CSV table of C-alpha atoms in Angstrom, one decimal:
chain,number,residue,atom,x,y,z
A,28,UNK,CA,94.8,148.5,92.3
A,29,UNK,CA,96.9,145.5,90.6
A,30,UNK,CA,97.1,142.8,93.5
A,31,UNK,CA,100.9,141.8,93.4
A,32,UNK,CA,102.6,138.8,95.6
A,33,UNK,CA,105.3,139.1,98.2
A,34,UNK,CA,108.7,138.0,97.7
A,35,UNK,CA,108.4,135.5,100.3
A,36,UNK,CA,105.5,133.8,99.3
A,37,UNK,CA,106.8,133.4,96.0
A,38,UNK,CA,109.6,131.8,97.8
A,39,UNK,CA,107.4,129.3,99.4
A,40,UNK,CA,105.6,128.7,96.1
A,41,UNK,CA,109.3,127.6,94.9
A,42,UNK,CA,109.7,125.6,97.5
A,43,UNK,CA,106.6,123.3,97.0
A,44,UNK,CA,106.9,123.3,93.4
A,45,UNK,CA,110.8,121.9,93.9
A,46,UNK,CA,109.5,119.4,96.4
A,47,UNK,CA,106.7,118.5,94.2
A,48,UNK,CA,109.0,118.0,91.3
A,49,UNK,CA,112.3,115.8,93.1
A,50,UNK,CA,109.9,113.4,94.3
A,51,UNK,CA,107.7,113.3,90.9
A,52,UNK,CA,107.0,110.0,91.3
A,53,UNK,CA,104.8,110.1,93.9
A,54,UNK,CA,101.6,111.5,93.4
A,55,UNK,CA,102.7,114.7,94.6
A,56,UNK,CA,100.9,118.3,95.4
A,57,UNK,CA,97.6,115.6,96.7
A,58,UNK,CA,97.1,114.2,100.4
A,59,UNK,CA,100.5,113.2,101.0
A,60,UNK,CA,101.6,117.4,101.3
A,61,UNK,CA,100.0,116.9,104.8
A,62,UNK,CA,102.3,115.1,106.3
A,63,UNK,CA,104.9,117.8,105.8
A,64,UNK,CA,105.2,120.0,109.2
A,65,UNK,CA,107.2,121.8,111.4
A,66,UNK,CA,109.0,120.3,114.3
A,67,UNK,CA,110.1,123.3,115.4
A,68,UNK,CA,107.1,126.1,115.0
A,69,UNK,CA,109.0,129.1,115.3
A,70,UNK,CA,111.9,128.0,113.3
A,71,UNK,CA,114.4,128.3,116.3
A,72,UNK,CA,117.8,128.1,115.6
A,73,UNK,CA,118.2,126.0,119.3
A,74,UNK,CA,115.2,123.4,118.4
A,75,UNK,CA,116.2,123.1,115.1
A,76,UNK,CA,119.8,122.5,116.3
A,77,UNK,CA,118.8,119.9,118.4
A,78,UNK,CA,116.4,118.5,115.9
A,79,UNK,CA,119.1,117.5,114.1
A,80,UNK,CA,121.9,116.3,116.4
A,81,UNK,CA,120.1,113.7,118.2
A,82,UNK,CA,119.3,112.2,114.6
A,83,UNK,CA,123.3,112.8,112.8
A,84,UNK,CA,127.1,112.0,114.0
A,85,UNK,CA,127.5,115.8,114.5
A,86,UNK,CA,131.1,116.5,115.5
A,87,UNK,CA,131.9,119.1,118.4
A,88,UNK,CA,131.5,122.7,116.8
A,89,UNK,CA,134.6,124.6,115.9
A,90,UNK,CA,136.4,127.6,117.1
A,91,UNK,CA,136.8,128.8,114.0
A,92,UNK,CA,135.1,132.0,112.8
A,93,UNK,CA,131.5,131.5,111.8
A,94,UNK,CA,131.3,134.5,110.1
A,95,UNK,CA,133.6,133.8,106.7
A,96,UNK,CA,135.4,130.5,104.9
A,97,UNK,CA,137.8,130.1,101.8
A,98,UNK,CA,135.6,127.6,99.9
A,99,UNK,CA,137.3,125.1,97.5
A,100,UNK,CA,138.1,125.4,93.8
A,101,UNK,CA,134.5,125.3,91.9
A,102,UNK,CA,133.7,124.7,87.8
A,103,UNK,CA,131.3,127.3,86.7
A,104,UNK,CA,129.1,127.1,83.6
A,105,UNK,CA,127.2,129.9,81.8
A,106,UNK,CA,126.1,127.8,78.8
A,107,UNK,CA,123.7,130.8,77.8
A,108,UNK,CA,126.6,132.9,77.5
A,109,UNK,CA,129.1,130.1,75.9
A,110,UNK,CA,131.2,130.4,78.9
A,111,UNK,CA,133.1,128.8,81.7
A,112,UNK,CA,135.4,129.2,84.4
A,113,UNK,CA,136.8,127.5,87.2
A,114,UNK,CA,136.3,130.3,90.5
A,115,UNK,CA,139.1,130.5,93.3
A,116,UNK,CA,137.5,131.5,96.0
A,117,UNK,CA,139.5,134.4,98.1
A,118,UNK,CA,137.0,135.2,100.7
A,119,UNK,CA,133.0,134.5,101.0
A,120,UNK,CA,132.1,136.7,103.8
A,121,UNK,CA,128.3,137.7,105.6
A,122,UNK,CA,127.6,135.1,107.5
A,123,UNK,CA,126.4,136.4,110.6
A,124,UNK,CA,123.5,138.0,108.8
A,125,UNK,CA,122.5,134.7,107.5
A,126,UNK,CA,119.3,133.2,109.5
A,127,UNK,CA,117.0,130.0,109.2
A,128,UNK,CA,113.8,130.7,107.1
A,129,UNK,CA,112.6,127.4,107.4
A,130,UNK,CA,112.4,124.2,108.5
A,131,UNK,CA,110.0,121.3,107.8
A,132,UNK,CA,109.7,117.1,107.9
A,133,UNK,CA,107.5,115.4,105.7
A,134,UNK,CA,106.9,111.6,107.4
A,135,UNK,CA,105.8,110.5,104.2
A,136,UNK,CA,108.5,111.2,102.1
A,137,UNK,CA,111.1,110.4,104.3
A,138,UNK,CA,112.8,114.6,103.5
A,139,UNK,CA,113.8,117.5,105.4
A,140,UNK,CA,113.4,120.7,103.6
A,141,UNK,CA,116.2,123.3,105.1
A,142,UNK,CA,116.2,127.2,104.2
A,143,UNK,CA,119.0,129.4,104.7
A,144,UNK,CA,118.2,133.3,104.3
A,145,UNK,CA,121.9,135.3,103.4
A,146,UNK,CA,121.7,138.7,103.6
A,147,UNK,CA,124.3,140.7,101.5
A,148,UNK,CA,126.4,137.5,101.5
A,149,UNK,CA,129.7,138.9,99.7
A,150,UNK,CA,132.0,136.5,97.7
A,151,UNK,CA,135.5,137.8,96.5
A,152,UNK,CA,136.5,135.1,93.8
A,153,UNK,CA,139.3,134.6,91.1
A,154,UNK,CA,137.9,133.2,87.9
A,155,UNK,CA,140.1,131.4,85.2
A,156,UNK,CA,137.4,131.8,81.5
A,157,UNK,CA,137.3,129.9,78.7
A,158,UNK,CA,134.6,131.5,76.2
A,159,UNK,CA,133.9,129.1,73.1
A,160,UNK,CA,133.3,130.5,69.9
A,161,UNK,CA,131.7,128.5,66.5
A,162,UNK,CA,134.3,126.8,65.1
A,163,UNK,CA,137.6,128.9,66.8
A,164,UNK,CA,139.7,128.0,69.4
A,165,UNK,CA,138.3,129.0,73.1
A,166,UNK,CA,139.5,132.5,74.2
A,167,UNK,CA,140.8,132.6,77.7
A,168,UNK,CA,141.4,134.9,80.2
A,169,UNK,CA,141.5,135.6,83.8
A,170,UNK,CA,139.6,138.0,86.5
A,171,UNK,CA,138.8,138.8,89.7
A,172,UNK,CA,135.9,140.1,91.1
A,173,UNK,CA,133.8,141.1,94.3
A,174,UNK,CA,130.3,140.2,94.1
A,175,UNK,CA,127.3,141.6,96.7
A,176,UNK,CA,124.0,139.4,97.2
A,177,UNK,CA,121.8,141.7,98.6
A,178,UNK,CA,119.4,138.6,99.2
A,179,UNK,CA,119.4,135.3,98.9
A,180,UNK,CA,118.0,131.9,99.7
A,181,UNK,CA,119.5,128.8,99.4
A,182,UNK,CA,117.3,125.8,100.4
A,183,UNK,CA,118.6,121.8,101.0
A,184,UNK,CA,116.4,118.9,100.2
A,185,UNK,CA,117.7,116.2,102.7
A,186,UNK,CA,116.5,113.0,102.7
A,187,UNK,CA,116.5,110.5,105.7
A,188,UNK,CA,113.8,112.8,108.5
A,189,UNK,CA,115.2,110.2,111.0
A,190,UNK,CA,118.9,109.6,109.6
A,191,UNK,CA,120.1,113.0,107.6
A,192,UNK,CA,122.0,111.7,104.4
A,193,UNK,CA,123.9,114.5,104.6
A,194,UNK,CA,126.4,113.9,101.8
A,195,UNK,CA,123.5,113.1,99.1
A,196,UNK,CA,121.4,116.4,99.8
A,197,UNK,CA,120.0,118.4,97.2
A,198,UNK,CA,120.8,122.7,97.2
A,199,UNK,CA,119.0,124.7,95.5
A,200,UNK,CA,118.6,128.9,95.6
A,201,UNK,CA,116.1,132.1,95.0
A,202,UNK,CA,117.9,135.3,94.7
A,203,UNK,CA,116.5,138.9,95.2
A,204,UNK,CA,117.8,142.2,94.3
A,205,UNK,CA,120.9,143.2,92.0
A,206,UNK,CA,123.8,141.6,92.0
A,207,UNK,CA,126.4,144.5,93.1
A,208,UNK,CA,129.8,143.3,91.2
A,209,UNK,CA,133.3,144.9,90.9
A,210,UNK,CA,135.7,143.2,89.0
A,211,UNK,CA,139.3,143.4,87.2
A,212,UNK,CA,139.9,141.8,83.9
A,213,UNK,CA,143.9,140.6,83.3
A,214,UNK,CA,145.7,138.8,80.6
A,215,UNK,CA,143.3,139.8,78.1
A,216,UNK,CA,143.8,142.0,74.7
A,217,UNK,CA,141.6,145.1,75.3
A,218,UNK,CA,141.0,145.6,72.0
A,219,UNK,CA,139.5,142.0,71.2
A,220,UNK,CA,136.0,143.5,70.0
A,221,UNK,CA,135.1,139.7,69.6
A,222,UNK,CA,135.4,139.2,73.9
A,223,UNK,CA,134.6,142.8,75.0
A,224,UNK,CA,131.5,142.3,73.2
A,225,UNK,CA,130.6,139.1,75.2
A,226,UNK,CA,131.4,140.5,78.3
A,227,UNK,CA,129.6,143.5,77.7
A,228,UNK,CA,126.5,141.4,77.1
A,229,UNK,CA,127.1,139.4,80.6
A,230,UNK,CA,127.7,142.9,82.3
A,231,UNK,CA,124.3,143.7,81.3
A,232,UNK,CA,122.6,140.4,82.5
A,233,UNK,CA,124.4,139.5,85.8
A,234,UNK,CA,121.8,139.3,87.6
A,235,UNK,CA,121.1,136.1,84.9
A,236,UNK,CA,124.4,134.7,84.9
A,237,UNK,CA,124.7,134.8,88.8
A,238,UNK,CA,121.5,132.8,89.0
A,239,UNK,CA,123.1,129.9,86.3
A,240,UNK,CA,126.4,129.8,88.0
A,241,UNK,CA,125.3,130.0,91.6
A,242,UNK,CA,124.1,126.4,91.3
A,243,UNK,CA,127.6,125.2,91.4
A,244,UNK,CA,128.3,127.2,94.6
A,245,UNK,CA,125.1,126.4,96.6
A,246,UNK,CA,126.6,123.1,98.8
A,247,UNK,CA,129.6,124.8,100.1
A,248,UNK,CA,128.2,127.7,100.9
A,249,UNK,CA,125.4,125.9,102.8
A,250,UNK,CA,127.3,123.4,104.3
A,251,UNK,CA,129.5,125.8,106.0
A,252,UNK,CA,126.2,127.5,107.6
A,253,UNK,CA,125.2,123.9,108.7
A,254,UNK,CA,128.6,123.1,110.1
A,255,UNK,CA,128.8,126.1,111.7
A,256,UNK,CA,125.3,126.9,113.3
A,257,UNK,CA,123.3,123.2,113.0
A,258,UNK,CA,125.2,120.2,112.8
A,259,UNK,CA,128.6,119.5,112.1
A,260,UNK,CA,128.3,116.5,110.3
A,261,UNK,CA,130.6,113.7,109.6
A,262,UNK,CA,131.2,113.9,105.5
């Protein structure tokens, strides 16, 4: 029988490699990687909570509900697929399934390395499209949509293990599962063969185009979970 390797390990094989290659000019991946640990071994929402707070200017946790959040305008950019947007977020909703993955301190580097898990995470977005064509004018046109992460990890690269530079971290995400995606084209000609024809292509590689867009969503969406479960930090 094939041997095959989990999801999550593949997951923490990311996560090295992304350490490895931020702070590539150290001589990374050698004796240094043993000075990363975990402060908190059983990833504990409470120890890493108060991990954190004793080391940031964590504000007083809101009332508000910790479940969903209207995030702010956001420019998208699918170069592969000669397109961009700029997303109104209506909704981002699923937060309550969300949980810590991990957590870990590296001395050496001066970094905390922070993993969020989202489970069927669901984001209900207007997008306003510009799709550039060789030599033509951009074609534009708008949409709405409701999109379904069935999983997803989004991990922050913080530097500062004794001071959290909060406003200068690093996001980055692994996603798992198809992307489950409703959506409702307007202002758009029907029969334009030249942008059905793109958007057919797109349709049939969402799961691609999610991954290349999602790296302009990745700070809200973690912040809030921060703000909300960890630290509210001053911006």
């Amino acid at each position: 029988m094939k041997a095959t390797m989990s999801p999550l390990y593949l997951v923490g094989l990311l996560l090295l490699g992304l350490v490895c290659g931020i702070h590539a000019e150290d001589d990374v991946c050698g004796d240094t990687d043993q000075a990363t640990y975990r402060p908190c071994p059983t990833v504990g929402l409470p120890c890493v909570r108060n991990y954190l707070q004793v080391r940031s200017a964590c504000q007083s946790f809101s009332d508000e509900d910790r479940d969903s959040f209207v995030g702010s305008p956001v420019d998208l950019y699918a170069a592969n697929f000669n397109l961009s947007a700029v997303q109104t977020n209506i909704l981002t909703e699923g937060f309550s399934n969300a949980r810590l993955f991990e957590f870990t301190v590296n001395l050496e580097k001066d970094l905390i390395v922070l993993t969020v898990e989202y489970t069927n995470l669901t984001l209900k977005n207007h997008y306003d499209y510009s799709y550039f064509q060789p030599s033509e004018e951009p074609i534009t046109f708008q949409e709405y949509s409701t999109e379904r992460y069935p999983h997803l990890y989004i991990t922050s690269y913080i530097s500062g293990v004794n001071n959290p530079q909060w406003a200068s971290a690093y996001h980055v995400h692994y996603q798992e599962g198809t992307v489950e995606m409703s959506y409702e084209r307007e202002c758009v000609d029907e029969n334009d063969g030249v942008l059905d024809a793109v958007l057919k292509d797109v349709r049939a590689n969402i799961d691609i185009v999610t991954r290349e867009v999602f790296l302009y969503r990745n700070q809200q969406i973690q912040e809030f979970f921060v703000k909300r479960n960890l630290c509210n930090f001053l911006q």
